XYZ file of C-alpha atoms in Angstrom:
440
model
C 29.832 -3.340 -31.931
C 30.462 -6.650 -30.209
C 28.788 -7.812 -26.965
C 29.866 -10.939 -25.081
C 28.996 -12.429 -21.696
C 31.372 -14.049 -19.212
C 29.569 -16.205 -16.632
C 31.211 -15.805 -13.201
C 28.850 -18.164 -11.363
C 25.126 -18.997 -11.358
C 24.190 -15.567 -10.002
C 26.849 -13.259 -11.437
C 28.085 -12.431 -14.925
C 30.086 -9.740 -16.715
C 28.985 -8.323 -20.065
C 31.745 -6.888 -22.271
C 30.857 -4.307 -24.907
C 33.377 -3.405 -27.613
C 32.529 -0.235 -29.567
C 34.490 0.814 -32.641
C 34.782 4.255 -34.215
C 32.472 3.159 -37.043
C 29.636 2.630 -34.500
C 29.506 6.230 -33.318
C 31.449 8.431 -35.767
C 28.619 9.274 -38.204
C 26.285 10.403 -35.405
C 29.010 12.448 -33.707
C 29.922 14.201 -37.004
C 26.264 14.969 -37.775
C 25.664 16.519 -34.328
C 28.852 18.591 -34.559
C 27.788 19.879 -38.007
C 24.469 20.941 -36.496
C 26.349 22.665 -33.662
C 28.450 24.533 -36.247
C 25.321 25.857 -37.981
C 23.960 27.267 -34.704
C 27.210 28.277 -32.917
C 27.650 31.962 -31.938
C 31.364 32.496 -31.286
C 32.883 36.017 -31.229
C 34.951 36.727 -34.348
C 33.040 34.337 -36.595
C 29.830 34.692 -38.542
C 27.027 32.280 -37.638
C 27.562 28.996 -39.487
C 31.168 29.884 -40.422
C 32.968 28.695 -37.267
C 35.863 26.353 -38.202
C 34.980 22.695 -37.584
C 38.284 22.261 -35.695
C 37.156 24.818 -33.124
C 33.724 23.153 -32.810
C 35.376 19.773 -32.242
C 37.728 21.265 -29.676
C 34.849 22.818 -27.685
C 32.131 20.177 -28.041
C 33.698 17.041 -29.544
C 34.444 15.117 -26.315
C 31.036 15.856 -24.721
C 29.152 14.802 -27.869
C 31.268 11.650 -28.174
C 30.596 10.634 -24.566
C 26.879 11.320 -24.924
C 26.529 9.304 -28.131
C 28.550 6.366 -26.814
C 26.426 6.247 -23.643
C 23.263 6.197 -25.773
C 24.703 3.347 -27.841
C 25.606 1.448 -24.693
C 22.182 1.855 -23.117
C 20.198 0.912 -26.227
C 22.312 -2.060 -27.246
C 22.864 -3.425 -23.747
C 19.109 -3.451 -23.071
C 18.496 -5.068 -26.458
C 21.144 -7.722 -25.716
C 19.635 -8.583 -22.307
C 16.189 -8.946 -23.902
C 17.387 -11.051 -26.836
C 19.470 -13.325 -24.602
C 16.523 -13.587 -22.144
C 18.734 -12.741 -19.205
C 16.682 -12.320 -16.023
C 18.655 -9.659 -14.186
C 18.167 -8.107 -10.752
C 18.633 -4.362 -10.468
C 20.489 -2.775 -13.388
C 23.863 -3.534 -15.006
C 26.688 -1.866 -13.060
C 29.622 -0.397 -15.054
C 32.982 -1.715 -13.846
C 35.609 0.860 -12.913
C 38.375 1.100 -15.544
C 41.320 3.116 -14.265
C 43.144 3.616 -17.572
C 40.126 4.307 -19.756
C 40.901 6.729 -22.621
C 38.086 8.400 -24.599
C 40.628 9.365 -27.296
C 40.974 5.750 -28.443
C 39.075 4.821 -31.610
C 37.975 1.515 -30.086
C 36.296 1.652 -26.677
C 35.789 -1.324 -24.349
C 33.273 -1.403 -21.494
C 32.403 -3.984 -18.854
C 29.190 -4.314 -16.842
C 28.473 -6.501 -13.833
C 25.154 -8.359 -13.837
C 23.247 -9.863 -10.923
C 21.169 -12.779 -12.205
C 17.858 -14.007 -10.818
C 18.213 -17.434 -9.167
C 16.611 -20.623 -10.446
C 14.229 -22.258 -7.951
C 10.992 -24.201 -7.582
C 7.897 -23.042 -5.687
C 5.606 -25.461 -3.886
C 2.330 -23.716 -3.025
C 1.129 -26.766 -1.079
C 3.276 -26.791 2.062
C 3.624 -29.738 4.453
C 2.320 -27.790 7.418
C -1.186 -26.439 6.935
C -1.884 -22.707 7.005
C -4.891 -21.668 9.079
C -7.729 -20.147 7.082
C -9.881 -18.229 9.523
C -13.656 -18.170 9.073
C -14.900 -15.361 11.282
C -18.470 -15.818 12.522
C -20.711 -13.220 14.111
C -21.740 -14.718 17.454
C -24.916 -14.018 19.426
C -23.180 -11.434 21.656
C -21.910 -9.426 18.694
C -25.307 -9.483 16.965
C -27.095 -8.330 20.138
C -24.549 -5.499 20.571
C -25.158 -4.414 16.987
C -28.933 -4.418 17.541
C -28.395 -2.267 20.657
C -26.218 0.150 18.652
C -28.884 0.458 15.952
C -31.594 1.117 18.535
C -29.427 3.770 20.195
C -28.403 5.401 16.923
C -31.990 5.696 15.670
C -33.550 6.309 19.088
C -34.716 9.705 20.312
C -33.116 11.962 22.907
C -35.075 12.706 26.058
C -33.909 15.706 28.102
C -33.092 15.073 31.780
C -32.258 17.241 34.761
C -29.819 14.842 36.441
C -27.094 12.556 35.052
C -27.723 8.784 35.112
C -25.268 5.971 34.357
C -26.356 5.506 30.723
C -26.941 9.147 29.777
C -25.205 11.510 27.347
C -23.667 14.700 28.722
C -22.941 17.767 26.609
C -20.581 20.341 28.047
C -17.328 22.257 27.697
C -13.984 20.745 28.759
C -11.525 23.360 30.083
C -7.865 23.391 31.105
C -6.231 26.815 30.833
C -2.628 25.564 31.135
C -3.013 23.259 28.116
C -5.222 25.851 26.334
C -8.125 23.402 26.169
C -11.657 24.744 25.789
C -13.821 22.406 23.769
C -17.525 21.596 23.715
C -18.451 17.975 23.091
C -20.914 15.228 23.967
C -19.833 12.247 26.088
C -21.685 8.949 26.576
C -21.247 7.668 30.133
C -21.164 4.023 29.044
C -17.937 4.817 27.137
C -16.176 6.126 30.253
C -13.739 3.680 31.843
C -12.804 5.497 35.062
C -15.135 4.514 37.954
C -14.123 7.702 39.803
C -15.211 9.772 36.796
C -18.566 7.977 36.582
C -19.159 8.446 40.323
C -18.289 12.145 39.978
C -20.743 12.643 37.094
C -23.770 10.615 38.208
C -26.291 12.815 39.979
C -24.885 16.120 38.693
C -27.174 18.706 37.097
C -27.032 21.250 34.272
C -24.886 24.230 35.295
C -22.635 22.240 37.619
C -18.910 21.639 37.015
C -17.023 18.353 37.490
C -13.254 17.831 37.673
C -12.010 14.757 35.728
C -8.586 13.149 35.272
C -7.693 12.522 31.614
C -5.516 9.428 32.153
C -7.624 6.277 31.675
C -10.811 8.325 31.341
C -12.290 6.464 28.344
C -12.551 2.806 27.346
C -11.132 3.696 23.918
C -8.062 5.974 23.815
C -9.150 7.848 20.666
C -12.228 9.244 22.481
C -10.086 11.558 24.645
C -8.691 13.508 21.680
C -12.231 13.915 20.295
C -13.682 15.045 23.624
C -10.930 17.589 24.275
C -10.494 18.762 20.676
C -6.759 17.937 20.563
C -4.675 15.678 18.302
C -4.303 12.019 19.210
C -0.555 12.204 19.766
C -1.004 14.877 22.444
C -3.955 12.999 23.978
C -1.907 9.798 24.368
C 0.613 11.565 26.629
C -1.876 13.723 28.512
C -2.187 13.261 32.298
C -3.986 16.312 33.668
C -7.250 17.380 35.290
C -9.924 19.043 33.170
C -13.139 20.665 34.315
C -16.401 19.809 32.538
C -19.099 22.481 32.624
C -22.368 20.551 32.221
C -24.705 22.234 29.706
C -27.113 19.483 28.646
C -28.165 16.004 29.845
C -30.002 13.547 27.623
C -31.144 9.971 27.798
C -31.249 8.146 24.491
C -34.497 6.217 24.280
C -33.937 3.111 22.109
C -35.769 2.950 18.783
C -38.536 0.368 18.431
C -37.663 -2.594 16.233
C -40.537 -2.082 13.793
C -41.091 -2.065 10.038
C -40.431 1.665 9.789
C -36.920 1.170 11.193
C -36.264 -1.929 9.066
C -37.270 -0.045 5.891
C -35.057 2.897 6.855
C -32.051 0.586 7.333
C -32.406 -1.884 4.454
C -35.023 -0.570 2.032
C -38.727 -1.332 1.850
C -39.731 -4.852 2.941
C -36.210 -6.328 2.647
C -36.320 -7.113 6.370
C -39.648 -7.808 8.078
C -38.884 -9.024 11.604
C -36.350 -8.879 14.428
C -35.252 -12.397 13.476
C -34.588 -11.305 9.881
C -32.789 -8.213 11.195
C -30.391 -10.403 13.179
C -29.873 -12.707 10.191
C -29.073 -9.662 8.016
C -26.631 -8.290 10.615
C -24.926 -11.704 10.792
C -24.693 -11.975 6.986
C -23.366 -8.417 6.508
C -20.884 -8.706 9.399
C -19.429 -11.985 8.171
C -19.120 -10.556 4.653
C -17.072 -7.666 6.086
C -14.957 -10.092 8.131
C -14.053 -12.005 4.950
C -11.828 -9.153 3.826
C -9.809 -9.296 7.059
C -9.527 -13.089 7.106
C -8.536 -13.092 3.395
C -5.788 -10.535 4.045
C -4.545 -12.619 6.974
C -4.544 -15.735 4.791
C -2.644 -13.946 2.017
C -0.040 -12.731 4.532
C 0.337 -16.160 6.157
C 0.718 -18.054 2.863
C 3.250 -15.419 1.736
C 5.292 -15.910 4.932
C 5.150 -19.689 4.516
C 6.313 -19.475 0.874
C 9.252 -17.247 1.813
C 10.158 -19.619 4.645
C 9.977 -22.789 2.520
C 11.361 -21.574 -0.823
C 15.147 -21.651 -0.547
C 17.475 -19.913 -3.012
C 20.567 -17.717 -3.004
C 20.712 -14.109 -4.184
C 23.646 -12.204 -5.738
C 23.938 -10.357 -2.421
C 27.266 -8.607 -3.049
C 26.070 -7.288 -6.425
C 22.765 -6.110 -4.966
C 24.527 -4.267 -2.127
C 26.726 -2.500 -4.698
C 23.698 -1.676 -6.846
C 21.771 -0.273 -3.845
C 24.846 1.777 -2.932
C 24.909 3.698 -6.226
C 21.336 3.550 -7.567
C 19.699 6.090 -5.245
C 19.670 9.854 -5.434
C 22.637 10.015 -3.035
C 25.378 7.356 -2.840
C 25.349 5.228 0.333
C 28.245 4.018 2.460
C 29.051 0.281 2.609
C 27.275 -0.047 5.964
C 24.215 1.905 4.768
C 23.959 -0.233 1.622
C 24.213 -3.437 3.682
C 21.513 -2.212 6.065
C 19.236 -1.281 3.149
C 19.773 -4.685 1.504
C 18.997 -6.512 4.767
C 15.736 -4.537 5.083
C 14.637 -5.191 1.493
C 15.844 -8.807 1.088
C 12.603 -10.426 2.287
C 10.502 -8.272 -0.054
C 12.792 -9.072 -2.987
C 12.555 -12.790 -2.262
C 8.768 -12.654 -2.315
C 8.791 -10.569 -5.522
C 10.722 -13.384 -7.212
C 8.478 -16.084 -5.721
C 5.318 -14.205 -6.694
C 6.639 -13.614 -10.224
C 7.298 -17.334 -10.655
C 3.829 -18.256 -9.334
C 2.215 -15.759 -11.712
C 4.209 -17.111 -14.662
C 3.717 -20.806 -13.905
C -0.030 -20.413 -13.341
C -0.543 -18.014 -16.245
C -2.115 -15.346 -14.033
C -2.773 -12.249 -16.106
C -4.750 -9.058 -15.686
C -6.800 -8.346 -18.819
C -8.200 -4.867 -19.453
C -11.815 -6.053 -19.700
C -11.702 -7.849 -16.339
C -9.862 -4.882 -14.799
C -12.727 -2.671 -15.946
C -15.299 -5.010 -14.350
C -13.194 -5.132 -11.175
C -13.146 -1.320 -11.052
C -16.949 -1.276 -11.449
C -17.307 -3.552 -8.439
C -14.999 -1.292 -6.426
C -16.969 1.808 -7.496
C -20.280 0.118 -6.642
C -19.125 -0.736 -3.111
C -17.878 2.836 -2.601
C -21.230 4.242 -3.734
C -23.094 1.868 -1.394
C -21.262 3.397 1.572
C -22.924 6.709 0.729
C -26.402 5.174 0.413
C -26.395 4.805 -3.405
C -27.340 1.119 -3.438
C -28.526 0.594 -7.008
C -26.471 2.631 -9.524
C -27.316 2.305 -13.227
C -24.948 0.418 -15.520
C -24.399 3.548 -17.618
C -23.350 5.497 -14.521
C -20.900 2.762 -13.473
C -19.522 2.579 -17.029
C -18.840 6.336 -17.169
C -17.099 6.413 -13.791
C -15.053 3.307 -14.669
C -13.872 4.916 -17.917
C -12.672 7.980 -16.000
C -10.867 5.773 -13.495
C -9.230 3.730 -16.277
C -7.870 6.904 -17.883
C -5.720 7.509 -14.791
C -2.530 5.427 -15.000
C -1.907 5.533 -11.245
C -5.422 4.198 -10.601
C -4.966 1.489 -13.246
C -1.728 0.393 -11.571
C -3.344 0.353 -8.109
C -6.386 -1.609 -9.285
C -4.181 -4.026 -11.277
C -2.196 -4.807 -8.126
C -5.411 -5.367 -6.165
C -6.838 -7.641 -8.858
C -3.611 -9.660 -9.046
C -3.668 -10.040 -5.246
C -7.214 -11.380 -5.573
C -6.100 -13.844 -8.262
C -3.227 -15.015 -6.048
C -5.594 -15.372 -3.085
C -7.994 -17.484 -5.186
C -5.058 -19.638 -6.322
C -3.866 -20.140 -2.730
C -7.399 -21.104 -1.627
C -7.427 -23.704 -4.408
C -3.895 -25.118 -4.120
C -2.420 -24.350 -0.692
C -2.627 -26.711 2.280
C -5.272 -24.908 4.351
C -7.031 -25.754 7.603
C -10.313 -23.887 8.114
C -10.890 -22.630 11.655
C -14.122 -20.963 12.776
C -13.627 -18.174 15.332
C -15.476 -15.180 16.699
C -14.128 -11.773 15.764
C -12.660 -11.237 19.260
C -10.862 -14.586 19.100
C -9.625 -13.789 15.589
C -8.069 -10.527 16.813
C -6.417 -12.341 19.751
C -5.003 -15.154 17.602
C -4.102 -13.181 14.512
C -2.564 -10.068 16.057
C -1.379 -11.045 19.540
C-alpha cells in the first residue's frame, strides 16, 4: 500500500491511496474459506461447496468490505503520523471508471485542513467585566421577603391591598376551574385591585386575564394552565373568594436568624443584611462570569482572522448527516455553524498554547464542589467527606457526566485565563442595571 498527499493550497489537499492485491488477498481468501465451511447451499454438503461458487456469490462483497477496512485503518494512521490537522472527515472523490476487478486499486480523498493563525487574548479595546453589587433597595426587598415568607397568616373578613386571597378561578368556555392563592401586591391591573379590595368571603369577582399580573408566569399558575396558553389568553374569569389572609411579617429576632443560617451565625439585623449582601453578590458572580466569558469569546472571534476550507466543509456537511442535503441546505447549515467552528479552533489553540488540561483528580474535586452546592440547596450544609467521596465516585463512573463536568471545568479554566490575560475594565453595577446593559 502506498499513500501520498498532494497539497492543493493551504487549506485543501488530496490524499491518494494505492492498494495492491497483496494488501488484501490473504484476508479475502481466509474469510471466503470460513464462508465455505459454514455455507448451506442446496445440492452440496456443508463444507463441500466449491470455492468457485463461494467466490461467485460472496467474493465481491468480501473484497469491498476488506478494502474499505484497509482504507479506514491506514488513512487514519497516515493522518496521525503526518500530524495533519483536518476539519471534518476525508471525503472520497468520485471515480467514474472505477473497476473492483482490477488487482491494483487507486483511491483519492479530499481533505479540509485547519488554518494556521495567531490568537491574541489581550485585545486593544477593553472588555467590560461586570461586578454586580447588591444595593440597599435590593437588600431591603430581600429582608421584606424573608419576613413575609416566615411570617404568620392572620384571617380577615375583608380584602385589603396587601392581603392574600384564596379562591377558585372559573371560565367554562376555556374549561378553567382552578383553586389558587393570589397576593394582591403581585397584581398589576388597577381595575382588578379596585374590584377585589373590600370584597368578602363568599363573593365573586370578575377579572380580565390580560395584564392581570406584574409577572406573566403568575397567570398560568393562578389558572392552572400551561404558560404558552396563558401568554395568548385574553378573557374574563370569575374568582370565587373562599379565604382572605393578611401575612403578618416575622420579627427579626435570633430565632429567625438561627432558622435561616444556623445557630448564632447571624446575631443582628445588621449582620442579616451583610449576609444577604454577601450571598447575593456570590450568586451574581456566576451571571457576570458567564457574561464575561461570552463577551471575550465574541471579541476573540471578531479579532482573530483566518480563512476556512469553506467549499470542502459545505461538501462534507452535505454528505455527513443521516440524510444527504441539497447544495442550498448544506450552504445554510455551514453559514449557521461557521461561527461555532471558528471559536472551536480558537479555543483549541488557546488550550494548547496555555497547556490547559483537565486532570482526573481535579475533575473529581470539581465534582465534589458541584455536589456540595447541590446538597446545600436542599438544606444539607455540612456533608461528610466520605459521603461526598462516594457520590463523586458514582458520578465519575458515568461517562456522560464526566464529559459534562470536564466541559464545565475547562470553561472555568478558560475564564480564569481570560481574567488574568484579557484586557478587562471592571464596572460596578446594580443587578437591575446589569440586566439592562447586558441583555437590552
